[in-house]
Tab-separated table of C-alpha atoms and ligand atoms in Angstrom:
chain	number	residue	atom	x	y	z
T	1	MET	CA	10.395	10.528	35.859
T	2	GLU	CA	7.161	11.946	34.522
T	3	GLN	CA	9.118	14.753	32.917
T	4	ARG	CA	11.559	12.407	31.274
T	5	LYS	CA	8.785	10.300	29.882
T	6	ARG	CA	7.124	13.274	28.299
T	7	ASP	CA	10.371	14.457	26.762
T	8	ALA	CA	11.112	11.092	25.300
T	9	ARG	CA	7.695	10.929	23.762
T	10	ALA	CA	8.049	14.383	22.294
T	11	ASP	CA	10.990	13.054	20.299
T	12	SER	CA	8.958	10.295	18.842
T	13	LEU	CA	6.085	12.436	17.722
T	14	PRO	CA	5.944	13.581	14.120
T	15	PRO	CA	6.654	17.242	13.525
T	16	ASP	CA	3.426	19.155	13.865
T	17	THR	CA	2.065	20.514	10.666
T	18	PRO	CA	3.004	24.153	10.676
T	19	GLY	CA	0.005	26.428	10.880
T	20	GLN	CA	-1.687	28.044	7.919
T	21	SER	CA	-0.010	31.364	8.456
T	22	GLY	CA	3.263	29.791	9.562
T	23	ARG	CA	6.046	32.315	9.868
T	24	ALA	CA	9.441	30.702	9.638
T	25	ILE	CA	13.106	31.451	10.154
T	26	VAL	CA	15.518	29.455	8.021
T	27	VAL	CA	18.954	28.705	9.474
T	28	GLU	CA	21.739	27.494	7.212
T	29	PRO	CA	24.531	26.107	9.392
T	30	TRP	CA	27.871	26.180	7.615
T	31	LEU	CA	30.687	24.180	9.060
T	32	LYS	CA	34.020	25.912	8.599
T	33	ARG	CA	36.836	23.776	7.333
T	34	PRO	CA	40.547	24.608	7.067
T	35	SER	CA	40.126	24.571	3.288
T	36	GLY	CA	37.397	27.147	3.593
T	37	ARG	CA	34.896	24.836	1.922
T	38	GLY	CA	31.618	23.582	3.286
T	39	ILE	CA	30.325	20.451	4.959
T	40	SER	CA	32.399	18.259	2.709
T	41	ASP	CA	35.410	19.212	0.661
T	42	ASP	CA	33.958	18.057	-2.626
T	43	ASP	CA	30.765	20.029	-2.108
T	44	PRO	CA	30.473	22.351	-5.089
T	45	ARG	CA	27.670	24.371	-3.522
T	46	THR	CA	27.913	27.762	-1.921
T	47	PRO	CA	26.367	28.477	1.482
T	48	GLU	CA	24.176	31.137	-0.134
T	49	GLY	CA	22.960	28.636	-2.720
T	50	ARG	CA	22.036	26.191	0.001
T	51	LEU	CA	20.247	28.878	1.963
T	52	ASP	CA	18.242	29.903	-1.111
T	53	GLU	CA	17.208	26.331	-1.683
T	54	ALA	CA	16.240	25.793	1.954
T	55	MET	CA	14.079	28.930	1.828
T	56	GLY	CA	12.448	27.560	-1.315
T	57	LEU	CA	11.722	24.305	0.490
T	58	ALA	CA	10.137	26.184	3.387
T	59	ARG	CA	7.931	28.109	0.959
T	60	ALA	CA	6.921	24.815	-0.631
T	61	ILE	CA	4.857	24.075	2.482
T	62	ASP	CA	3.379	27.554	2.486
T	63	LEU	CA	5.559	28.879	5.259
T	64	THR	CA	6.296	32.566	5.152
T	65	VAL	CA	10.033	32.959	5.510
T	66	VAL	CA	10.494	36.022	7.702
T	67	GLU	CA	14.236	35.627	8.003
T	68	GLY	CA	16.930	33.387	6.639
T	69	GLY	CA	20.597	33.408	7.490
T	70	LEU	CA	23.893	31.586	7.526
T	71	VAL	CA	25.426	30.460	10.770
T	72	THR	CA	29.077	29.536	10.408
T	73	LEU	CA	30.453	27.199	13.011
T	74	ASN	CA	33.724	25.489	13.761
T	75	THR	CA	32.179	22.441	15.285
T	76	VAL	CA	28.753	20.919	15.827
T	77	ARG	CA	27.544	21.290	19.434
T	78	PRO	CA	26.019	18.046	20.723
T	79	ALA	CA	23.328	19.871	22.690
T	80	THR	CA	22.194	22.557	20.271
T	81	TYR	CA	24.090	22.041	16.994
T	82	ILE	CA	24.981	25.746	16.822
T	83	GLY	CA	26.707	27.804	19.521
T	84	THR	CA	24.835	29.260	22.479
T	85	GLY	CA	25.376	32.842	21.311
T	86	LYS	CA	23.590	32.051	18.079
T	87	VAL	CA	20.875	30.148	19.901
T	88	ASP	CA	20.170	33.249	21.982
T	89	GLU	CA	20.258	35.527	18.974
T	90	ILE	CA	17.728	33.369	17.131
T	91	ALA	CA	15.574	33.181	20.260
T	92	GLY	CA	15.391	36.980	20.077
T	93	LEU	CA	14.425	36.795	16.417
T	94	THR	CA	11.697	34.193	16.827
T	95	LYS	CA	10.183	36.451	19.452
T	96	SER	CA	10.462	39.766	17.635
T	97	LEU	CA	9.430	38.318	14.281
T	98	ASP	CA	6.723	36.131	15.758
T	99	ALA	CA	8.065	33.017	14.075
T	100	GLY	CA	6.517	29.707	15.057
T	101	VAL	CA	8.844	27.516	13.009
T	102	VAL	CA	12.610	27.369	12.621
T	103	ILE	CA	14.060	25.353	9.773
T	104	MET	CA	17.540	23.976	10.448
T	105	ASP	CA	18.950	23.025	7.041
T	106	CYS	CA	20.991	20.121	8.397
T	107	ALA	CA	20.363	16.926	10.317
T	108	VAL	CA	19.563	17.665	13.951
T	109	SER	CA	19.396	14.920	16.559
T	110	PRO	CA	16.244	14.485	18.662
T	111	VAL	CA	18.083	15.952	21.654
T	112	GLN	CA	19.205	18.996	19.699
T	113	GLN	CA	15.722	19.437	18.332
T	114	ARG	CA	14.192	19.334	21.797
T	115	ASN	CA	16.710	21.793	23.237
T	116	LEU	CA	16.293	24.233	20.360
T	117	GLU	CA	12.510	24.049	20.493
T	118	LYS	CA	12.673	24.888	24.180
T	119	ALA	CA	15.080	27.769	23.659
T	120	TRP	CA	13.148	29.257	20.767
T	121	ASN	CA	9.651	28.349	21.814
T	122	ALA	CA	9.112	27.306	18.220
T	123	LYS	CA	8.754	24.118	16.200
T	124	VAL	CA	12.086	22.976	14.751
T	125	LEU	CA	12.234	21.052	11.492
T	126	ASP	CA	15.454	19.740	10.014
T	127	ARG	CA	16.071	19.168	6.312
T	128	THR	CA	14.794	15.595	6.267
T	129	GLY	CA	11.757	16.542	8.340
T	130	LEU	CA	11.023	19.408	5.975
T	131	ILE	CA	11.310	17.304	2.819
T	132	LEU	CA	9.127	14.607	4.354
T	133	GLU	CA	6.574	17.284	5.206
T	134	ILE	CA	6.536	18.524	1.594
T	135	PHE	CA	6.171	15.026	0.234
T	136	GLY	CA	3.367	14.339	2.698
T	137	ARG	CA	1.447	17.307	1.367
T	138	ARG	CA	2.033	16.522	-2.293
T	139	ALA	CA	1.059	12.858	-2.283
T	140	ARG	CA	-2.168	12.464	-4.210
T	141	THR	CA	-2.337	8.777	-5.000
T	142	ARG	CA	-2.775	5.988	-2.493
T	143	GLU	CA	0.655	4.657	-3.377
T	144	GLY	CA	2.306	8.042	-2.943
T	145	ALA	CA	0.673	8.537	0.437
T	146	LEU	CA	1.744	5.078	1.603
T	147	GLN	CA	5.308	5.631	0.441
T	148	VAL	CA	5.570	8.944	2.243
T	149	GLU	CA	4.072	7.521	5.405
T	150	HIS	CA	6.551	4.670	5.270
T	151	ALA	CA	9.447	7.091	4.945
T	152	HIS	CA	8.073	9.254	7.738
T	153	LEU	CA	7.725	6.346	10.143
T	154	THR	CA	11.202	5.090	9.282
T	155	TYR	CA	12.511	8.550	10.088
T	156	GLN	CA	10.675	8.589	13.406
T	157	LYS	CA	11.909	5.123	14.234
T	158	SER	CA	15.496	6.133	13.630
T	159	ARG	CA	15.024	9.055	15.979
T	160	LEU	CA	13.491	6.819	18.635
T	161	VAL	CA	16.547	4.593	18.575
T	162	ARG	CA	18.850	7.527	18.913
T	163	SER	CA	17.158	9.095	21.867
T	164	TRP	CA	16.771	5.705	23.466
T	165	THR	CA	20.511	5.083	23.286
T	166	HIS	CA	20.986	8.463	24.827
T	167	LEU	CA	18.741	7.617	27.759
T	168	GLU	CA	20.308	4.228	28.157
T	169	ARG	CA	23.738	5.754	28.412
T	170	GLN	CA	22.543	8.279	30.921
T	171	ARG	CA	20.921	5.645	33.073
T	172	GLY	CA	23.773	3.186	32.814
T	173	GLY	CA	25.672	5.484	35.157
T	174	PHE	CA	23.048	5.010	37.821
T	175	GLY	CA	23.261	1.279	37.491
T	176	PHE	CA	19.658	0.538	36.640
T	177	LEU	CA	17.747	-0.185	33.515
T	178	GLY	CA	14.098	-0.207	32.664
T	179	GLY	CA	11.574	2.241	33.995
T	180	PRO	CA	8.541	3.904	32.512
T	181	GLY	CA	10.465	6.012	29.996
T	182	GLU	CA	11.948	3.029	28.265
T	183	THR	CA	8.793	1.015	28.385
T	184	GLN	CA	7.027	3.860	26.674
T	185	LEU	CA	9.732	4.036	24.025
T	186	GLU	CA	9.508	0.327	23.425
T	187	ALA	CA	5.770	0.623	23.055
T	188	ASP	CA	6.192	3.531	20.642
T	189	ARG	CA	8.637	1.529	18.667
T	190	ARG	CA	6.321	-1.454	18.499
T	191	VAL	CA	3.454	0.712	17.304
T	192	ILE	CA	5.667	2.157	14.575
T	193	GLU	CA	6.918	-1.244	13.523
T	194	ASP	CA	3.408	-2.690	13.342
T	195	ARG	CA	2.275	0.207	11.236
T	196	LEU	CA	5.336	-0.108	8.977
T	197	ARG	CA	4.575	-3.770	8.403
T	198	ARG	CA	0.958	-3.029	7.520
T	199	ILE	CA	2.030	-0.327	5.067
T	200	GLU	CA	4.537	-2.684	3.482
T	201	ALA	CA	1.840	-5.300	2.963
T	202	GLU	CA	-0.447	-2.733	1.391
T	203	LEU	CA	2.317	-1.309	-0.776
T	204	ASP	CA	3.086	-4.811	-1.919
T	205	LYS	CA	-0.463	-5.149	-3.167
T	206	VAL	CA	-0.326	-1.801	-4.977
T	207	LYS	CA	3.028	-2.743	-6.438
T	208	ARG	CA	1.685	-6.011	-7.819
T	209	THR	CA	-1.129	-4.137	-9.550
T	210	ARG	CA	1.354	-1.644	-10.966
T	211	LYS	CA	3.490	-4.474	-12.225
T	212	LEU	CA	0.486	-6.002	-13.958
T	213	HIS	CA	-0.212	-2.664	-15.598
T	214	ARG	CA	3.375	-2.293	-16.623
T	215	ASP	CA	3.538	-5.807	-17.998
T	216	SER	CA	0.412	-5.290	-20.027
T	217	ARG	CA	1.820	-2.022	-21.304
T	218	LYS	CA	5.002	-3.802	-22.233
T	219	ARG	CA	3.020	-6.047	-24.481
T	220	VAL	CA	1.906	-2.908	-26.242
T	221	PRO	CA	5.081	-2.048	-28.048
T	222	TYR	CA	5.374	1.572	-26.973
T	223	PRO	CA	8.729	2.547	-25.579
T	224	ILE	CA	8.854	4.515	-22.332
T	225	VAL	CA	10.640	7.859	-22.203
T	226	ALA	CA	11.204	8.953	-18.596
T	227	LEU	CA	11.897	12.479	-17.382
T	228	VAL	CA	14.254	12.832	-14.437
T	229	GLY	CA	16.021	15.817	-12.933
T	230	TYR	CA	16.471	18.137	-10.029
T	231	THR	CA	13.299	19.593	-8.596
T	232	ASN	CA	12.144	22.711	-10.482
T	233	ALA	CA	14.299	21.858	-13.533
T	234	GLY	CA	11.266	22.027	-15.808
T	235	LYS	CA	10.283	18.369	-16.235
T	236	SER	CA	6.544	18.970	-16.032
T	237	THR	CA	6.769	22.001	-18.307
T	238	LEU	CA	8.573	19.862	-20.879
T	239	PHE	CA	6.069	17.050	-20.341
T	240	ASN	CA	3.204	19.448	-21.028
T	241	ARG	CA	4.917	20.952	-24.046
T	242	MET	CA	5.574	17.561	-25.622
T	243	THR	CA	2.191	16.008	-24.859
T	244	SER	CA	-0.035	19.112	-24.827
T	245	ALA	CA	-1.048	18.074	-21.323
T	246	THR	CA	-1.676	20.290	-18.349
T	247	VAL	CA	0.284	18.712	-15.533
T	248	LEU	CA	0.901	21.141	-12.690
T	249	SER	CA	4.123	22.959	-13.352
T	250	ALA	CA	5.036	25.634	-10.900
T	251	ASP	CA	7.961	27.580	-9.579
T	252	MET	CA	7.812	25.483	-6.487
T	253	LEU	CA	10.039	22.708	-5.205
T	254	PHE	CA	8.529	19.241	-5.563
T	255	ALA	CA	5.490	20.384	-7.530
T	256	THR	CA	5.176	16.857	-8.896
T	257	LEU	CA	5.121	13.816	-6.714
T	258	ASP	CA	3.047	11.103	-8.285
T	259	PRO	CA	4.094	9.778	-11.653
T	260	THR	CA	2.117	10.795	-14.728
T	261	LEU	CA	2.140	8.959	-18.025
T	262	ARG	CA	0.989	10.102	-21.424
T	263	SER	CA	1.537	8.878	-24.911
T	264	LEU	CA	2.771	11.043	-27.737
T	265	GLU	CA	3.809	10.607	-31.328
T	266	LEU	CA	7.274	11.656	-32.392
T	267	PRO	CA	7.479	13.467	-35.759
T	268	GLN	CA	8.721	10.301	-37.472
T	269	GLY	CA	5.566	8.555	-36.344
T	270	THR	CA	6.901	6.515	-33.435
T	271	ARG	CA	4.502	6.462	-30.537
T	272	VAL	CA	6.114	6.638	-27.105
T	273	ILE	CA	4.927	6.975	-23.536
T	274	LEU	CA	6.374	9.929	-21.691
T	275	SER	CA	6.576	9.671	-17.914
T	276	ASP	CA	6.911	12.608	-15.542
T	277	THR	CA	7.871	11.913	-11.972
T	278	VAL	CA	9.169	13.236	-8.679
T	279	GLY	CA	12.174	15.543	-8.792
T	280	PHE	CA	15.424	14.927	-6.976
T	281	ILE	CA	17.230	17.140	-4.491
T	282	SER	CA	20.573	17.218	-2.736
T	283	ASP	CA	20.598	15.056	0.406
T	284	LEU	CA	17.319	13.445	-0.553
T	285	PRO	CA	16.491	11.419	2.560
T	286	THR	CA	17.502	7.826	1.921
T	287	MET	CA	14.218	6.548	3.282
T	288	LEU	CA	12.449	8.542	0.597
T	289	VAL	CA	14.586	7.081	-2.172
T	290	ALA	CA	13.837	3.638	-0.741
T	291	ALA	CA	10.136	4.345	-0.356
T	292	PHE	CA	9.868	5.728	-3.886
T	293	ARG	CA	11.780	2.916	-5.485
T	294	ALA	CA	8.623	1.333	-6.829
T	295	THR	CA	7.531	4.615	-8.413
T	296	LEU	CA	10.999	5.104	-9.827
T	297	GLU	CA	10.857	1.679	-11.441
T	298	GLU	CA	9.232	3.471	-14.346
T	299	VAL	CA	12.558	5.236	-14.748
T	300	ILE	CA	14.683	2.156	-14.126
T	301	GLU	CA	12.862	0.285	-16.874
T	302	ALA	CA	12.573	3.177	-19.317
T	303	ASP	CA	13.869	2.928	-22.886
T	304	VAL	CA	15.144	6.500	-22.899
T	305	ILE	CA	15.873	8.657	-19.847
T	306	LEU	CA	15.838	12.428	-20.264
T	307	HIS	CA	17.905	14.149	-17.594
T	308	VAL	CA	16.388	17.634	-17.551
T	309	ARG	CA	18.695	20.353	-16.209
T	310	ASP	CA	18.024	23.990	-15.378
T	311	MET	CA	20.986	25.600	-17.140
T	312	SER	CA	20.038	29.056	-15.885
T	313	HIS	CA	20.540	28.018	-12.266
T	314	VAL	CA	23.808	29.087	-10.643
T	315	GLU	CA	24.176	25.652	-9.105
T	316	SER	CA	23.280	23.711	-12.212
T	317	GLY	CA	26.498	21.678	-12.014
T	318	ALA	CA	25.975	20.698	-8.370
T	319	GLN	CA	22.351	19.787	-9.069
T	320	SER	CA	23.439	17.587	-11.934
T	321	GLN	CA	25.919	15.774	-9.671
T	322	ASP	CA	23.138	15.074	-7.195
T	323	VAL	CA	20.893	13.662	-9.901
T	324	VAL	CA	23.700	11.488	-11.259
T	325	LYS	CA	24.302	10.181	-7.744
T	326	ILE	CA	20.655	9.266	-7.158
T	327	LEU	CA	20.439	7.670	-10.615
T	328	GLY	CA	23.488	5.621	-9.604
T	329	GLU	CA	21.598	4.417	-6.508
T	330	LEU	CA	18.884	3.244	-8.888
T	331	GLY	CA	21.458	1.364	-10.939
T	332	ILE	CA	21.622	3.830	-13.830
T	333	GLU	CA	25.243	4.679	-14.625
T	334	PRO	CA	26.304	7.971	-16.250
T	335	ASN	CA	27.409	6.194	-19.439
T	336	ASP	CA	24.050	4.418	-19.843
T	337	ARG	CA	23.111	4.681	-23.519
T	338	ARG	CA	19.524	5.427	-22.563
T	339	LEU	CA	20.437	8.777	-20.997
T	340	ILE	CA	20.054	12.068	-22.850
T	341	GLU	CA	20.958	15.326	-21.104
T	342	VAL	CA	18.400	18.009	-21.757
T	343	TRP	CA	19.715	21.509	-21.110
T	344	ASN	CA	16.594	23.462	-20.284
T	345	LYS	CA	15.716	27.137	-19.749
T	346	ILE	CA	18.144	28.461	-22.359
T	347	ASP	CA	15.692	31.311	-22.978
T	348	ARG	CA	16.919	32.746	-19.689
T	349	LEU	CA	20.520	32.991	-20.843
T	350	ASP	CA	22.030	36.056	-22.475
T	351	ALA	CA	23.943	35.856	-25.763
T	352	ASP	CA	27.253	35.061	-24.048
T	353	GLY	CA	25.751	32.429	-21.786
T	354	ARG	CA	24.104	30.829	-24.780
T	355	SER	CA	27.167	30.634	-26.962
T	356	GLY	CA	29.196	29.269	-24.043
T	357	LEU	CA	26.562	26.617	-23.525
T	358	MET	CA	26.395	25.646	-27.191
T	359	ALA	CA	30.177	25.358	-27.288
T	360	SER	CA	30.294	23.099	-24.255
T	361	ALA	CA	27.453	20.979	-25.648
T	362	GLN	CA	29.570	20.410	-28.759
T	363	ARG	CA	32.509	19.280	-26.644
T	364	HIS	CA	30.631	16.155	-25.536
T	365	THR	CA	31.451	12.915	-27.282
T	366	ALA	CA	29.659	12.392	-30.565
T	367	GLY	CA	26.371	10.608	-30.026
T	368	GLN	CA	26.109	11.909	-26.459
T	369	TRP	CA	25.434	15.543	-27.167
T	370	PRO	CA	23.224	17.273	-24.676
T	371	VAL	CA	20.198	18.954	-26.234
T	372	PRO	CA	19.730	22.638	-25.328
T	373	ILE	CA	16.049	23.550	-25.187
T	374	SER	CA	13.509	25.865	-23.708
T	375	ALA	CA	10.419	24.055	-22.508
T	376	VAL	CA	8.702	27.444	-22.312
T	377	THR	CA	9.384	28.803	-25.805
T	378	GLY	CA	9.646	25.407	-27.499
T	379	GLU	CA	13.096	26.098	-28.879
T	380	GLY	CA	15.093	22.915	-29.453
T	381	ILE	CA	12.162	20.548	-28.904
T	382	ASP	CA	12.379	19.237	-32.480
T	383	THR	CA	16.062	18.400	-31.979
T	384	LEU	CA	15.161	16.666	-28.735
T	385	GLU	CA	12.504	14.591	-30.485
T	386	ASP	CA	15.054	13.558	-33.107
T	387	ALA	CA	17.504	12.596	-30.378
T	388	ILE	CA	14.868	10.458	-28.645
T	389	GLN	CA	13.993	8.849	-31.951
T	390	SER	CA	17.571	7.926	-32.730
T	391	ARG	CA	18.253	6.556	-29.250
T	392	LEU	CA	15.152	4.419	-29.558
T	393	ALA	CA	16.262	3.201	-32.936
T	394	GLU	CA	19.497	2.026	-31.339
T	395	ARG	CA	17.529	-0.130	-28.970
T	396	ARG	CA	14.915	-1.394	-31.365
T	397	LEU	CA	15.520	-3.969	-34.025
T	398	THR	CA	13.966	-4.123	-37.454
T	399	PHE	CA	12.756	-7.403	-38.975
T	400	ALA	CA	11.586	-8.240	-42.480
T	401	LEU	CA	9.004	-11.027	-42.260
T	402	THR	CA	7.017	-13.055	-44.747
T	403	LEU	CA	3.499	-14.172	-43.821
T	404	ASP	CA	0.866	-16.248	-45.469
T	405	PRO	CA	-1.977	-13.832	-46.358
T	406	SER	CA	-4.383	-16.092	-44.482
T	407	ASP	CA	-2.380	-15.743	-41.264
T	408	GLY	CA	-4.573	-13.067	-39.724
T	409	ALA	CA	-3.629	-14.121	-36.210
T	410	GLY	CA	0.072	-13.752	-37.004
T	411	LEU	CA	-0.452	-10.300	-38.434
T	412	SER	CA	-2.522	-9.128	-35.520
T	413	TRP	CA	0.139	-10.473	-33.130
T	414	LEU	CA	2.660	-8.299	-34.950
T	415	TYR	CA	0.477	-5.235	-34.594
T	416	ARG	CA	0.169	-5.894	-30.888
T	417	HIS	CA	3.829	-6.588	-30.159
T	418	ALA	CA	5.785	-4.605	-32.673
T	419	GLU	CA	5.641	-1.461	-34.710
T	420	VAL	CA	4.577	-2.326	-38.258
T	421	LEU	CA	6.551	-0.093	-40.586
T	422	GLU	CA	5.564	-1.547	-43.951
T	423	ARG	CA	3.196	-4.162	-45.301
T	424	GLU	CA	2.777	-5.256	-48.920
T	425	PHE	CA	1.877	-8.219	-51.113
T	426	GLY	CA	4.723	-9.626	-53.143
T	427	GLU	CA	4.519	-11.216	-56.562
T	428	ASP	CA	4.974	-14.522	-54.748
T	429	GLY	CA	1.485	-14.034	-53.307
T	430	LEU	CA	2.882	-13.668	-49.782
T	431	MET	CA	2.665	-10.766	-47.414
T	432	HIS	CA	5.933	-8.948	-46.693
T	433	VAL	CA	5.969	-7.078	-43.438
T	434	THR	CA	8.706	-4.904	-41.986
T	435	VAL	CA	8.431	-4.434	-38.245
T	436	ARG	CA	10.453	-2.886	-35.466
T	437	ALA	CA	10.463	-4.244	-31.908
T	438	ASP	CA	12.178	-3.627	-28.600
T	439	ALA	CA	14.531	-6.222	-27.150
T	440	ASP	CA	11.833	-8.165	-25.237
T	441	ASN	CA	9.439	-8.358	-28.117
T	442	ALA	CA	12.265	-9.096	-30.538
T	443	ALA	CA	12.959	-12.275	-28.579
T	444	ARG	CA	9.312	-13.317	-28.707
T	445	LEU	CA	9.162	-12.450	-32.358
T	446	ARG	CA	12.140	-14.687	-33.098
T	447	ALA	CA	10.405	-17.534	-31.280
T	448	LYS	CA	7.187	-17.002	-33.196
T	449	PHE	CA	8.663	-16.537	-36.654
T	450	PRO	CA	11.809	-18.655	-36.453
T	451	SER	CA	12.405	-18.956	-40.192
T	452	ASP	CA	12.434	-15.200	-40.728
T	453	ALA	CA	13.858	-13.621	-37.653
S	501	GTP	N1	12.196	30.569	-18.403
S	501	GTP	C1	11.928	29.275	-18.361
S	501	GTP	N2	11.271	28.766	-17.307
S	501	GTP	C2	11.008	27.454	-17.307
S	501	GTP	C3	11.391	26.582	-18.362
S	501	GTP	N3	10.988	25.331	-18.051
S	501	GTP	C4	10.373	25.423	-16.859
S	501	GTP	N4	10.368	26.678	-16.388
S	501	GTP	C5	9.795	27.174	-15.124
S	501	GTP	O1	10.439	26.512	-14.048
S	501	GTP	C6	9.518	26.263	-12.982
S	501	GTP	C7	9.512	24.795	-12.638
S	501	GTP	O2	8.979	24.053	-13.697
S	501	GTP	P1	8.345	22.605	-13.498
S	501	GTP	O3	8.040	22.101	-14.870
S	501	GTP	O4	7.253	22.622	-12.510
S	501	GTP	O5	9.583	21.818	-12.885
S	501	GTP	P2	9.672	20.302	-12.444
S	501	GTP	O6	11.017	19.813	-12.877
S	501	GTP	O7	8.503	19.539	-12.924
S	501	GTP	O8	9.671	20.446	-10.872
S	501	GTP	P3	9.187	19.411	-9.723
S	501	GTP	O9	7.896	18.817	-10.131
S	501	GTP	O10	9.095	20.303	-8.564
S	501	GTP	O11	10.263	18.406	-9.581
S	501	GTP	C8	8.177	26.780	-13.488
S	501	GTP	O12	7.997	28.087	-12.984
S	501	GTP	C9	8.333	26.817	-14.990
S	501	GTP	O13	7.538	27.793	-15.620
S	501	GTP	C10	12.097	27.170	-19.474
S	501	GTP	O14	12.470	26.529	-20.445
S	501	GTP	N5	12.324	28.507	-19.406
S	502	MG	MG1	7.086	18.546	-11.915
């Protein structure tokens, strides 16, 4: 009984933070299918591509990857996920390579995790656990930390339920219920739920403050341009290039976690606010998408959304599909007029790759051309700025207004809520003002100047 209780609790505990000099083995399980494709038939990724990415994720929490390999399997084993032969082989490796962590790039159940940890005498992290770990380390703001903790606890809770069901089933056979193991699990679950509720209350407070900020920014008539894209696509590099800022950009997955905003002036003089935010990844844990929804509201409400893609990456197409899918979960459809595809890192392509890319860019429907750029060399940035400008113009309306010269309050309202393009005195002694405003402010403007607008 004592033993069982301890095991059950081990499931509910968060993965230990791997040590400073963590040496890790990365295992990429690859389920064989009759079609010869991967986990799902419409998966455009290669096993090698997935393995590379998983190794990158492991390095993102400063693990030293001492070995990484594919394990093909015909079926998932309930006890250990992979076959016993492979389990033994990896046990040998963890020992000879002195690895304290094994990353399983899949979703392992609490039971599988426990069995593997025992067999390998190493900490086992699955893909969700690993991503949560990275996010936990990157969170810098209070909101970010709360969101990650929320996701982490939700993950733990889901694992509690699963192992509990397992125990229940096992005990059902003996015809009794209850016992210390279950009581402990219930207590664990209650602790998690209490904590989740407290975090939600706190997040609610933070969210209200953010909303106030956003609302007050909305009254300032600057449109928001949001950067989205797969992790490592070059969003922060582009952000820095366009705003002359120095946001951390690094060849590291999930370098950015908390959103960053900065204003910049487009060449035509329009001032916009550029927002850099967390990158996406394939199989992004759903609890993270949910937890980060508030942060991603910046994107949901943006006037223009730049989907930054790493065109030099072999899996660029698959990455793009993942981003499109997550955008869909946020309610942003692929044909949304606010979206502009930004084809980044073209400096890394050779002449053939480049001309192929330019040709396929041209094949897009007029008005939806992707913009090839290099955030590093600056190539194509001017075209991108023009594209942003013209998308904004589509969304913003221009008004020609006439004001009494003594109406200082009216004029200052216009400066606060719209972009004043022109202002002159007519021969009629009145002031003629041309302004441009976004949809929200256009409505207010119509209400305020009914005879003109
Ligand atoms: N050669 C080349 N490298 C680039 C370009 N843009 C970005 N990079 C590199 O790609 C890596 C990732 O860039 P980041 O700007 O940090 O990417 P990100 O999209 O912000 O990534 P996350 O914050 O992790 O989501 C860095 O090493 C950059 O120097 C480019 O146009 N050309
Ligand atoms: Mg970044």
